[in-house]
């Protein structure tokens, strides 16, 4: 394991191959993290907390990847370094989307100030909850100024991404079901910033107006932050400077209000919980032990044990 500290040092120096290796450790780690990932996380721990972690979500096809790419371009023009983590929430709806992302992201392929990585949560028991936060730790400790996490908004994934980010950007576009869909998907509660993309199309200002109205009526937690609703044309980069401006304002508000620490603590709590629960689950599926969940379940069925006694046996290990 002598190579871990060297690898961490090189990742912190911004060497893309070292960063990629560390993210792979996260992706391929066994349940419970494994010895190597544990060592990596221990080495990274003192170096985190600097990056602005920005989540970007929205319905399929609203322009998340185009916006991500345009955001990267905008941030780079200001000299800031950017990492992008495109998370595939293993939804049947997002099949093939990441391939398209990769192609579009070749715009930035030769820029050493940009690191792009796709990550599938497929197969991981804890899904996003387990692997994405640790990948973000790697990218944060590697020293990127901004880390963008892109995920398609289907099912629970947009709520999960809001839990991962310091700032959550929700993308909408005209002609995509708009208002009612927005309310149904629960996006009114999670956005720190809303961007109506495809403003070159009819209806963008109506979506903007409707959304502002719905946000006023929604029961968001009483915070001193009113989420701005901006418009953009990601394809041409129009409005992206304003988006970056709003991101910076939100980050400044997070810090001055103490919300940043609050959110990060909540995030760390979920992460620790996910690791612990996964570790327990792995233990519980070990055949032949006194905490073999399957064996205990059979005893509950036959009446040999009641469910509480079985749970006690499970936890006694
Ligand atoms: N007219 C117009 N089209 C856009 C704009 N931004 C993106 N598009 C187009 O919308 C389509 C979807 O864009 P993507 O960036 O792939 O959208 P996405 O949200 O990442 O899609 P998924 O990853 O499949 O959920 C593409 O054909 C883009 O070229 C825009 O500002 N105006
Ligand atoms: Mg996409």
PDB file of C-alpha atoms in Angstrom, residues 60-301:
ATOM      1  CA  UNK A  60     -34.224  14.149 -19.556  1.00  0.00           C
ATOM      2  CA  UNK A  61     -33.340  16.372 -22.490  1.00  0.00           C
ATOM      3  CA  UNK A  62     -33.597  19.807 -20.798  1.00  0.00           C
ATOM      4  CA  UNK A  63     -29.963  20.449 -21.649  1.00  0.00           C
ATOM      5  CA  UNK A  64     -28.006  19.369 -18.586  1.00  0.00           C
ATOM      6  CA  UNK A  65     -24.976  18.176 -20.516  1.00  0.00           C
ATOM      7  CA  UNK A  66     -24.959  21.197 -22.798  1.00  0.00           C
ATOM      8  CA  UNK A  67     -25.258  23.481 -19.768  1.00  0.00           C
ATOM      9  CA  UNK A  68     -22.519  21.623 -17.916  1.00  0.00           C
ATOM     10  CA  UNK A  69     -20.217  22.049 -20.869  1.00  0.00           C
ATOM     11  CA  UNK A  70     -21.098  25.744 -21.174  1.00  0.00           C
ATOM     12  CA  UNK A  71     -20.569  26.219 -17.437  1.00  0.00           C
ATOM     13  CA  UNK A  72     -17.169  24.597 -17.690  1.00  0.00           C
ATOM     14  CA  UNK A  73     -16.263  26.962 -20.511  1.00  0.00           C
ATOM     15  CA  UNK A  74     -17.452  29.977 -18.513  1.00  0.00           C
ATOM     16  CA  UNK A  75     -15.590  28.970 -15.359  1.00  0.00           C
ATOM     17  CA  UNK A  76     -12.428  28.226 -17.323  1.00  0.00           C
ATOM     18  CA  UNK A  77     -12.575  31.649 -18.945  1.00  0.00           C
ATOM     19  CA  UNK A  78     -12.323  33.022 -15.402  1.00  0.00           C
ATOM     20  CA  UNK A  79      -9.352  30.779 -14.721  1.00  0.00           C
ATOM     21  CA  UNK A  80     -11.130  28.423 -12.347  1.00  0.00           C
ATOM     22  CA  UNK A  81     -10.533  24.678 -12.443  1.00  0.00           C
ATOM     23  CA  UNK A  82     -13.517  22.353 -12.775  1.00  0.00           C
ATOM     24  CA  UNK A  83     -14.278  18.689 -12.212  1.00  0.00           C
ATOM     25  CA  UNK A  84     -17.432  17.131 -13.618  1.00  0.00           C
ATOM     26  CA  UNK A  85     -18.986  13.997 -12.196  1.00  0.00           C
ATOM     27  CA  UNK A  86     -21.812  12.702 -14.373  1.00  0.00           C
ATOM     28  CA  UNK A  87     -23.804  10.277 -12.284  1.00  0.00           C
ATOM     29  CA  UNK A  88     -26.015   7.743 -13.969  1.00  0.00           C
ATOM     30  CA  UNK A  89     -28.748   6.885 -11.511  1.00  0.00           C
ATOM     31  CA  UNK A  90     -29.194   3.496 -13.195  1.00  0.00           C
ATOM     32  CA  UNK A  91     -32.486   4.493 -14.644  1.00  0.00           C
ATOM     33  CA  UNK A  92     -33.769   2.805 -17.768  1.00  0.00           C
ATOM     34  CA  UNK A  93     -34.606   6.314 -19.021  1.00  0.00           C
ATOM     35  CA  UNK A  94     -31.028   7.496 -19.010  1.00  0.00           C
ATOM     36  CA  UNK A  95     -29.642   4.635 -21.059  1.00  0.00           C
ATOM     37  CA  UNK A  96     -27.072   5.883 -23.499  1.00  0.00           C
ATOM     38  CA  UNK A  97     -27.168   9.437 -22.168  1.00  0.00           C
ATOM     39  CA  UNK A  98     -23.710   9.259 -20.686  1.00  0.00           C
ATOM     40  CA  UNK A  99     -22.192   8.189 -23.930  1.00  0.00           C
ATOM     41  CA  UNK A 100     -23.537  11.369 -25.499  1.00  0.00           C
ATOM     42  CA  UNK A 101     -22.114  13.316 -22.578  1.00  0.00           C
ATOM     43  CA  UNK A 102     -18.680  11.924 -23.135  1.00  0.00           C
ATOM     44  CA  UNK A 103     -18.686  12.919 -26.747  1.00  0.00           C
ATOM     45  CA  UNK A 104     -19.820  16.448 -25.996  1.00  0.00           C
ATOM     46  CA  UNK A 105     -17.252  16.760 -23.238  1.00  0.00           C
ATOM     47  CA  UNK A 106     -14.425  16.158 -25.680  1.00  0.00           C
ATOM     48  CA  UNK A 107     -14.636  19.972 -26.090  1.00  0.00           C
ATOM     49  CA  UNK A 108     -12.582  20.106 -22.919  1.00  0.00           C
ATOM     50  CA  UNK A 109     -10.492  16.989 -23.442  1.00  0.00           C
ATOM     51  CA  UNK A 110      -7.164  18.749 -23.827  1.00  0.00           C
ATOM     52  CA  UNK A 111      -7.662  21.236 -20.992  1.00  0.00           C
ATOM     53  CA  UNK A 112      -5.658  20.205 -17.891  1.00  0.00           C
ATOM     54  CA  UNK A 113      -7.900  22.438 -15.739  1.00  0.00           C
ATOM     55  CA  UNK A 114     -10.895  20.208 -16.444  1.00  0.00           C
ATOM     56  CA  UNK A 115     -11.507  16.694 -15.176  1.00  0.00           C
ATOM     57  CA  UNK A 116     -14.523  14.738 -16.406  1.00  0.00           C
ATOM     58  CA  UNK A 117     -15.770  11.436 -15.148  1.00  0.00           C
ATOM     59  CA  UNK A 118     -18.930   9.392 -15.556  1.00  0.00           C
ATOM     60  CA  UNK A 119     -20.026   7.133 -12.789  1.00  0.00           C
ATOM     61  CA  UNK A 120     -22.722   4.505 -12.731  1.00  0.00           C
ATOM     62  CA  UNK A 121     -24.281   3.693  -9.410  1.00  0.00           C
ATOM     63  CA  UNK A 122     -25.698   0.525 -10.900  1.00  0.00           C
ATOM     64  CA  UNK A 123     -24.932  -2.543  -8.842  1.00  0.00           C
ATOM     65  CA  UNK A 124     -24.000  -0.639  -5.717  1.00  0.00           C
ATOM     66  CA  UNK A 125     -26.333  -1.428  -2.885  1.00  0.00           C
ATOM     67  CA  UNK A 126     -26.219   2.053  -1.478  1.00  0.00           C
ATOM     68  CA  UNK A 127     -26.253   3.522  -4.990  1.00  0.00           C
ATOM     69  CA  UNK A 128     -25.578   7.210  -5.089  1.00  0.00           C
ATOM     70  CA  UNK A 129     -25.624   7.455  -1.321  1.00  0.00           C
ATOM     71  CA  UNK A 130     -22.507   5.388  -1.029  1.00  0.00           C
ATOM     72  CA  UNK A 131     -20.244   6.064  -3.971  1.00  0.00           C
ATOM     73  CA  UNK A 132     -20.939   9.604  -5.157  1.00  0.00           C
ATOM     74  CA  UNK A 133     -20.033  11.405  -1.905  1.00  0.00           C
ATOM     75  CA  UNK A 134     -16.702   9.624  -1.809  1.00  0.00           C
ATOM     76  CA  UNK A 135     -15.945  10.444  -5.431  1.00  0.00           C
ATOM     77  CA  UNK A 136     -16.718  14.063  -4.532  1.00  0.00           C
ATOM     78  CA  UNK A 137     -14.252  13.845  -1.650  1.00  0.00           C
ATOM     79  CA  UNK A 138     -11.575  12.808  -4.115  1.00  0.00           C
ATOM     80  CA  UNK A 139     -12.347  15.675  -6.510  1.00  0.00           C
ATOM     81  CA  UNK A 140     -12.547  18.197  -3.684  1.00  0.00           C
ATOM     82  CA  UNK A 141      -9.240  17.127  -2.180  1.00  0.00           C
ATOM     83  CA  UNK A 142      -7.673  17.166  -5.648  1.00  0.00           C
ATOM     84  CA  UNK A 143      -8.077  20.937  -5.481  1.00  0.00           C
ATOM     85  CA  UNK A 144     -10.672  21.738  -8.133  1.00  0.00           C
ATOM     86  CA  UNK A 145     -12.345  25.084  -7.549  1.00  0.00           C
ATOM     87  CA  UNK A 146     -15.746  23.858  -8.667  1.00  0.00           C
ATOM     88  CA  UNK A 147     -17.086  20.311  -8.818  1.00  0.00           C
ATOM     89  CA  UNK A 148     -20.175  19.883 -10.993  1.00  0.00           C
ATOM     90  CA  UNK A 149     -22.337  16.827 -10.406  1.00  0.00           C
ATOM     91  CA  UNK A 150     -24.753  16.160 -13.214  1.00  0.00           C
ATOM     92  CA  UNK A 151     -27.585  13.698 -12.919  1.00  0.00           C
ATOM     93  CA  UNK A 152     -30.783  13.145 -14.810  1.00  0.00           C
ATOM     94  CA  UNK A 153     -33.864  13.944 -12.807  1.00  0.00           C
ATOM     95  CA  UNK A 154     -35.842  10.740 -12.671  1.00  0.00           C
ATOM     96  CA  UNK A 155     -37.359   9.129  -9.618  1.00  0.00           C
ATOM     97  CA  UNK A 156     -35.537  10.127  -6.481  1.00  0.00           C
ATOM     98  CA  UNK A 157     -32.251  11.072  -8.080  1.00  0.00           C
ATOM     99  CA  UNK A 158     -32.773  14.831  -8.012  1.00  0.00           C
ATOM    100  CA  UNK A 159     -33.507  14.745  -4.314  1.00  0.00           C
ATOM    101  CA  UNK A 160     -30.404  12.631  -3.782  1.00  0.00           C
ATOM    102  CA  UNK A 161     -28.250  15.032  -5.750  1.00  0.00           C
ATOM    103  CA  UNK A 162     -29.569  17.959  -3.737  1.00  0.00           C
ATOM    104  CA  UNK A 163     -28.283  16.117  -0.693  1.00  0.00           C
ATOM    105  CA  UNK A 164     -24.814  15.863  -2.206  1.00  0.00           C
ATOM    106  CA  UNK A 165     -24.275  19.424  -3.324  1.00  0.00           C
ATOM    107  CA  UNK A 166     -23.589  22.747  -1.658  1.00  0.00           C
ATOM    108  CA  UNK A 167     -25.673  24.399  -4.363  1.00  0.00           C
ATOM    109  CA  UNK A 168     -28.350  22.687  -6.433  1.00  0.00           C
ATOM    110  CA  UNK A 169     -29.209  23.973  -9.893  1.00  0.00           C
ATOM    111  CA  UNK A 170     -32.500  22.783 -11.371  1.00  0.00           C
ATOM    112  CA  UNK A 171     -32.792  23.052 -15.114  1.00  0.00           C
ATOM    113  CA  UNK A 172     -36.062  23.457 -16.969  1.00  0.00           C
ATOM    114  CA  UNK A 173     -36.935  24.111 -20.584  1.00  0.00           C
ATOM    115  CA  UNK A 174     -40.025  25.345 -22.390  1.00  0.00           C
ATOM    116  CA  UNK A 175     -42.367  22.775 -23.847  1.00  0.00           C
ATOM    117  CA  UNK A 176     -41.492  19.941 -21.477  1.00  0.00           C
ATOM    118  CA  UNK A 177     -44.581  19.639 -19.329  1.00  0.00           C
ATOM    119  CA  UNK A 178     -43.435  22.696 -17.419  1.00  0.00           C
ATOM    120  CA  UNK A 179     -45.291  23.787 -14.314  1.00  0.00           C
ATOM    121  CA  UNK A 180     -47.276  20.774 -13.343  1.00  0.00           C
ATOM    122  CA  UNK A 181     -44.335  18.483 -13.934  1.00  0.00           C
ATOM    123  CA  UNK A 182     -42.139  20.739 -11.844  1.00  0.00           C
ATOM    124  CA  UNK A 183     -44.519  20.620  -8.931  1.00  0.00           C
ATOM    125  CA  UNK A 184     -44.963  16.859  -9.201  1.00  0.00           C
ATOM    126  CA  UNK A 185     -41.279  16.081  -9.285  1.00  0.00           C
ATOM    127  CA  UNK A 186     -40.690  17.947  -6.066  1.00  0.00           C
ATOM    128  CA  UNK A 187     -38.137  20.261  -7.617  1.00  0.00           C
ATOM    129  CA  UNK A 188     -39.647  23.311  -5.964  1.00  0.00           C
ATOM    130  CA  UNK A 189     -38.101  22.271  -2.678  1.00  0.00           C
ATOM    131  CA  UNK A 190     -34.608  21.418  -3.826  1.00  0.00           C
ATOM    132  CA  UNK A 191     -33.357  24.201  -6.115  1.00  0.00           C
ATOM    133  CA  UNK A 192     -31.042  26.954  -4.931  1.00  0.00           C
ATOM    134  CA  UNK A 193     -31.023  28.274  -8.447  1.00  0.00           C
ATOM    135  CA  UNK A 194     -33.371  27.604 -11.365  1.00  0.00           C
ATOM    136  CA  UNK A 195     -32.327  27.969 -14.961  1.00  0.00           C
ATOM    137  CA  UNK A 196     -34.828  27.950 -17.789  1.00  0.00           C
ATOM    138  CA  UNK A 197     -32.698  26.688 -20.649  1.00  0.00           C
ATOM    139  CA  UNK A 198     -33.510  26.827 -24.374  1.00  0.00           C
ATOM    140  CA  UNK A 199     -34.539  30.452 -23.966  1.00  0.00           C
ATOM    141  CA  UNK A 200     -34.150  30.734 -27.740  1.00  0.00           C
ATOM    142  CA  UNK A 201     -37.458  28.869 -27.936  1.00  0.00           C
ATOM    143  CA  UNK A 202     -40.965  30.171 -27.387  1.00  0.00           C
ATOM    144  CA  UNK A 203     -42.314  29.987 -23.879  1.00  0.00           C
ATOM    145  CA  UNK A 204     -39.152  30.408 -21.816  1.00  0.00           C
ATOM    146  CA  UNK A 205     -40.301  33.615 -20.134  1.00  0.00           C
ATOM    147  CA  UNK A 206     -43.651  32.007 -19.361  1.00  0.00           C
ATOM    148  CA  UNK A 207     -41.892  29.076 -17.680  1.00  0.00           C
ATOM    149  CA  UNK A 208     -39.772  31.593 -15.759  1.00  0.00           C
ATOM    150  CA  UNK A 209     -42.839  33.546 -14.632  1.00  0.00           C
ATOM    151  CA  UNK A 210     -44.838  30.428 -13.706  1.00  0.00           C
ATOM    152  CA  UNK A 211     -41.921  29.009 -11.768  1.00  0.00           C
ATOM    153  CA  UNK A 212     -41.411  32.204  -9.799  1.00  0.00           C
ATOM    154  CA  UNK A 213     -45.089  32.111  -8.908  1.00  0.00           C
ATOM    155  CA  UNK A 214     -44.938  28.491  -7.808  1.00  0.00           C
ATOM    156  CA  UNK A 215     -41.810  29.109  -5.747  1.00  0.00           C
ATOM    157  CA  UNK A 216     -43.570  31.912  -3.911  1.00  0.00           C
ATOM    158  CA  UNK A 217     -46.452  29.590  -3.061  1.00  0.00           C
ATOM    159  CA  UNK A 218     -44.395  26.517  -2.221  1.00  0.00           C
ATOM    160  CA  UNK A 219     -43.589  25.629   1.352  1.00  0.00           C
ATOM    161  CA  UNK A 220     -39.849  25.824   1.144  1.00  0.00           C
ATOM    162  CA  UNK A 221     -37.917  25.931   4.399  1.00  0.00           C
ATOM    163  CA  UNK A 222     -37.751  29.490   5.685  1.00  0.00           C
ATOM    164  CA  UNK A 223     -34.275  30.520   4.603  1.00  0.00           C
ATOM    165  CA  UNK A 224     -33.046  33.977   3.828  1.00  0.00           C
ATOM    166  CA  UNK A 225     -32.175  32.815   0.327  1.00  0.00           C
ATOM    167  CA  UNK A 226     -34.674  33.356  -2.464  1.00  0.00           C
ATOM    168  CA  UNK A 227     -33.717  31.114  -5.376  1.00  0.00           C
ATOM    169  CA  UNK A 228     -33.180  33.132  -8.542  1.00  0.00           C
ATOM    170  CA  UNK A 229     -34.871  31.958 -11.733  1.00  0.00           C
ATOM    171  CA  UNK A 230     -32.617  32.725 -14.699  1.00  0.00           C
ATOM    172  CA  UNK A 231     -32.866  32.025 -18.408  1.00  0.00           C
ATOM    173  CA  UNK A 232     -30.095  30.683 -20.627  1.00  0.00           C
ATOM    174  CA  UNK A 233     -29.262  29.351 -24.027  1.00  0.00           C
ATOM    175  CA  UNK A 234     -26.726  26.689 -23.172  1.00  0.00           C
ATOM    176  CA  UNK A 235     -26.011  25.971 -26.815  1.00  0.00           C
ATOM    177  CA  UNK A 236     -24.601  29.458 -27.392  1.00  0.00           C
ATOM    178  CA  UNK A 237     -23.483  30.190 -23.835  1.00  0.00           C
ATOM    179  CA  UNK A 238     -25.941  33.061 -23.451  1.00  0.00           C
ATOM    180  CA  UNK A 239     -26.772  33.713 -19.809  1.00  0.00           C
ATOM    181  CA  UNK A 240     -24.076  31.453 -18.442  1.00  0.00           C
ATOM    182  CA  UNK A 241     -22.037  34.294 -16.940  1.00  0.00           C
ATOM    183  CA  UNK A 242     -25.156  35.203 -14.934  1.00  0.00           C
ATOM    184  CA  UNK A 243     -25.515  31.582 -13.834  1.00  0.00           C
ATOM    185  CA  UNK A 244     -21.925  31.581 -12.571  1.00  0.00           C
ATOM    186  CA  UNK A 245     -22.600  34.903 -10.838  1.00  0.00           C
ATOM    187  CA  UNK A 246     -25.626  33.413  -9.075  1.00  0.00           C
ATOM    188  CA  UNK A 247     -23.613  30.333  -8.060  1.00  0.00           C
ATOM    189  CA  UNK A 248     -21.002  32.567  -6.461  1.00  0.00           C
ATOM    190  CA  UNK A 249     -23.644  34.592  -4.671  1.00  0.00           C
ATOM    191  CA  UNK A 250     -25.200  31.450  -3.305  1.00  0.00           C
ATOM    192  CA  UNK A 251     -21.855  30.144  -2.129  1.00  0.00           C
ATOM    193  CA  UNK A 252     -21.186  33.446  -0.357  1.00  0.00           C
ATOM    194  CA  UNK A 253     -24.621  33.264   1.284  1.00  0.00           C
ATOM    195  CA  UNK A 254     -24.023  29.656   2.351  1.00  0.00           C
ATOM    196  CA  UNK A 255     -20.869  30.724   4.130  1.00  0.00           C
ATOM    197  CA  UNK A 256     -22.143  33.906   5.735  1.00  0.00           C
ATOM    198  CA  UNK A 257     -25.360  32.272   6.971  1.00  0.00           C
ATOM    199  CA  UNK A 258     -23.708  29.157   8.360  1.00  0.00           C
ATOM    200  CA  UNK A 259     -25.782  27.020   5.999  1.00  0.00           C
ATOM    201  CA  UNK A 260     -22.693  25.574   4.342  1.00  0.00           C
ATOM    202  CA  UNK A 261     -21.552  23.885   7.533  1.00  0.00           C
ATOM    203  CA  UNK A 262     -25.103  22.752   8.217  1.00  0.00           C
ATOM    204  CA  UNK A 263     -25.482  21.158   4.795  1.00  0.00           C
ATOM    205  CA  UNK A 264     -22.073  19.546   4.889  1.00  0.00           C
ATOM    206  CA  UNK A 265     -22.717  18.089   8.313  1.00  0.00           C
ATOM    207  CA  UNK A 266     -26.016  16.651   7.108  1.00  0.00           C
ATOM    208  CA  UNK A 267     -24.209  15.223   4.097  1.00  0.00           C
ATOM    209  CA  UNK A 268     -21.464  13.640   6.195  1.00  0.00           C
ATOM    210  CA  UNK A 269     -24.100  12.169   8.462  1.00  0.00           C
ATOM    211  CA  UNK A 270     -25.824  10.466   5.524  1.00  0.00           C
ATOM    212  CA  UNK A 271     -22.494   9.239   4.230  1.00  0.00           C
ATOM    213  CA  UNK A 272     -21.408   7.710   7.521  1.00  0.00           C
ATOM    214  CA  UNK A 273     -24.837   6.143   7.885  1.00  0.00           C
ATOM    215  CA  UNK A 274     -24.682   4.662   4.378  1.00  0.00           C
ATOM    216  CA  UNK A 275     -21.271   3.109   5.041  1.00  0.00           C
ATOM    217  CA  UNK A 276     -22.365   1.700   8.383  1.00  0.00           C
ATOM    218  CA  UNK A 277     -25.624   0.314   7.031  1.00  0.00           C
ATOM    219  CA  UNK A 278     -23.884  -1.289   4.074  1.00  0.00           C
ATOM    220  CA  UNK A 279     -21.320  -2.850   6.333  1.00  0.00           C
ATOM    221  CA  UNK A 280     -24.072  -4.231   8.553  1.00  0.00           C
ATOM    222  CA  UNK A 281     -26.034  -5.538   5.585  1.00  0.00           C
ATOM    223  CA  UNK A 282     -22.971  -7.366   4.334  1.00  0.00           C
ATOM    224  CA  UNK A 283     -22.509  -8.937   7.749  1.00  0.00           C
ATOM    225  CA  UNK A 284     -26.140  -9.935   7.914  1.00  0.00           C
ATOM    226  CA  UNK A 285     -25.948 -11.871   4.720  1.00  0.00           C
ATOM    227  CA  UNK A 286     -23.068 -14.027   5.938  1.00  0.00           C
ATOM    228  CA  UNK A 287     -24.410 -17.555   5.981  1.00  0.00           C
ATOM    229  CA  UNK A 288     -23.819 -19.654   9.070  1.00  0.00           C
ATOM    230  CA  UNK A 289     -23.344 -16.833  11.603  1.00  0.00           C
ATOM    231  CA  UNK A 290     -25.698 -15.940  14.433  1.00  0.00           C
ATOM    232  CA  UNK A 291     -26.575 -12.799  12.471  1.00  0.00           C
ATOM    233  CA  UNK A 292     -27.538 -14.650   9.301  1.00  0.00           C
ATOM    234  CA  UNK A 293     -30.625 -12.689   8.303  1.00  0.00           C
ATOM    235  CA  UNK A 294     -32.005 -15.436   6.054  1.00  0.00           C
ATOM    236  CA  UNK A 295     -31.768 -18.035   8.813  1.00  0.00           C
ATOM    237  CA  UNK A 296     -33.419 -15.661  11.275  1.00  0.00           C
ATOM    238  CA  UNK A 297     -36.218 -14.919   8.822  1.00  0.00           C
ATOM    239  CA  UNK A 298     -36.935 -18.647   8.502  1.00  0.00           C
ATOM    240  CA  UNK A 299     -37.190 -18.897  12.280  1.00  0.00           C
ATOM    241  CA  UNK A 300     -39.706 -16.060  12.307  1.00  0.00           C
ATOM    242  CA  UNK A 301     -41.790 -17.892   9.694  1.00  0.00           C
TER     243      UNK A 301
END
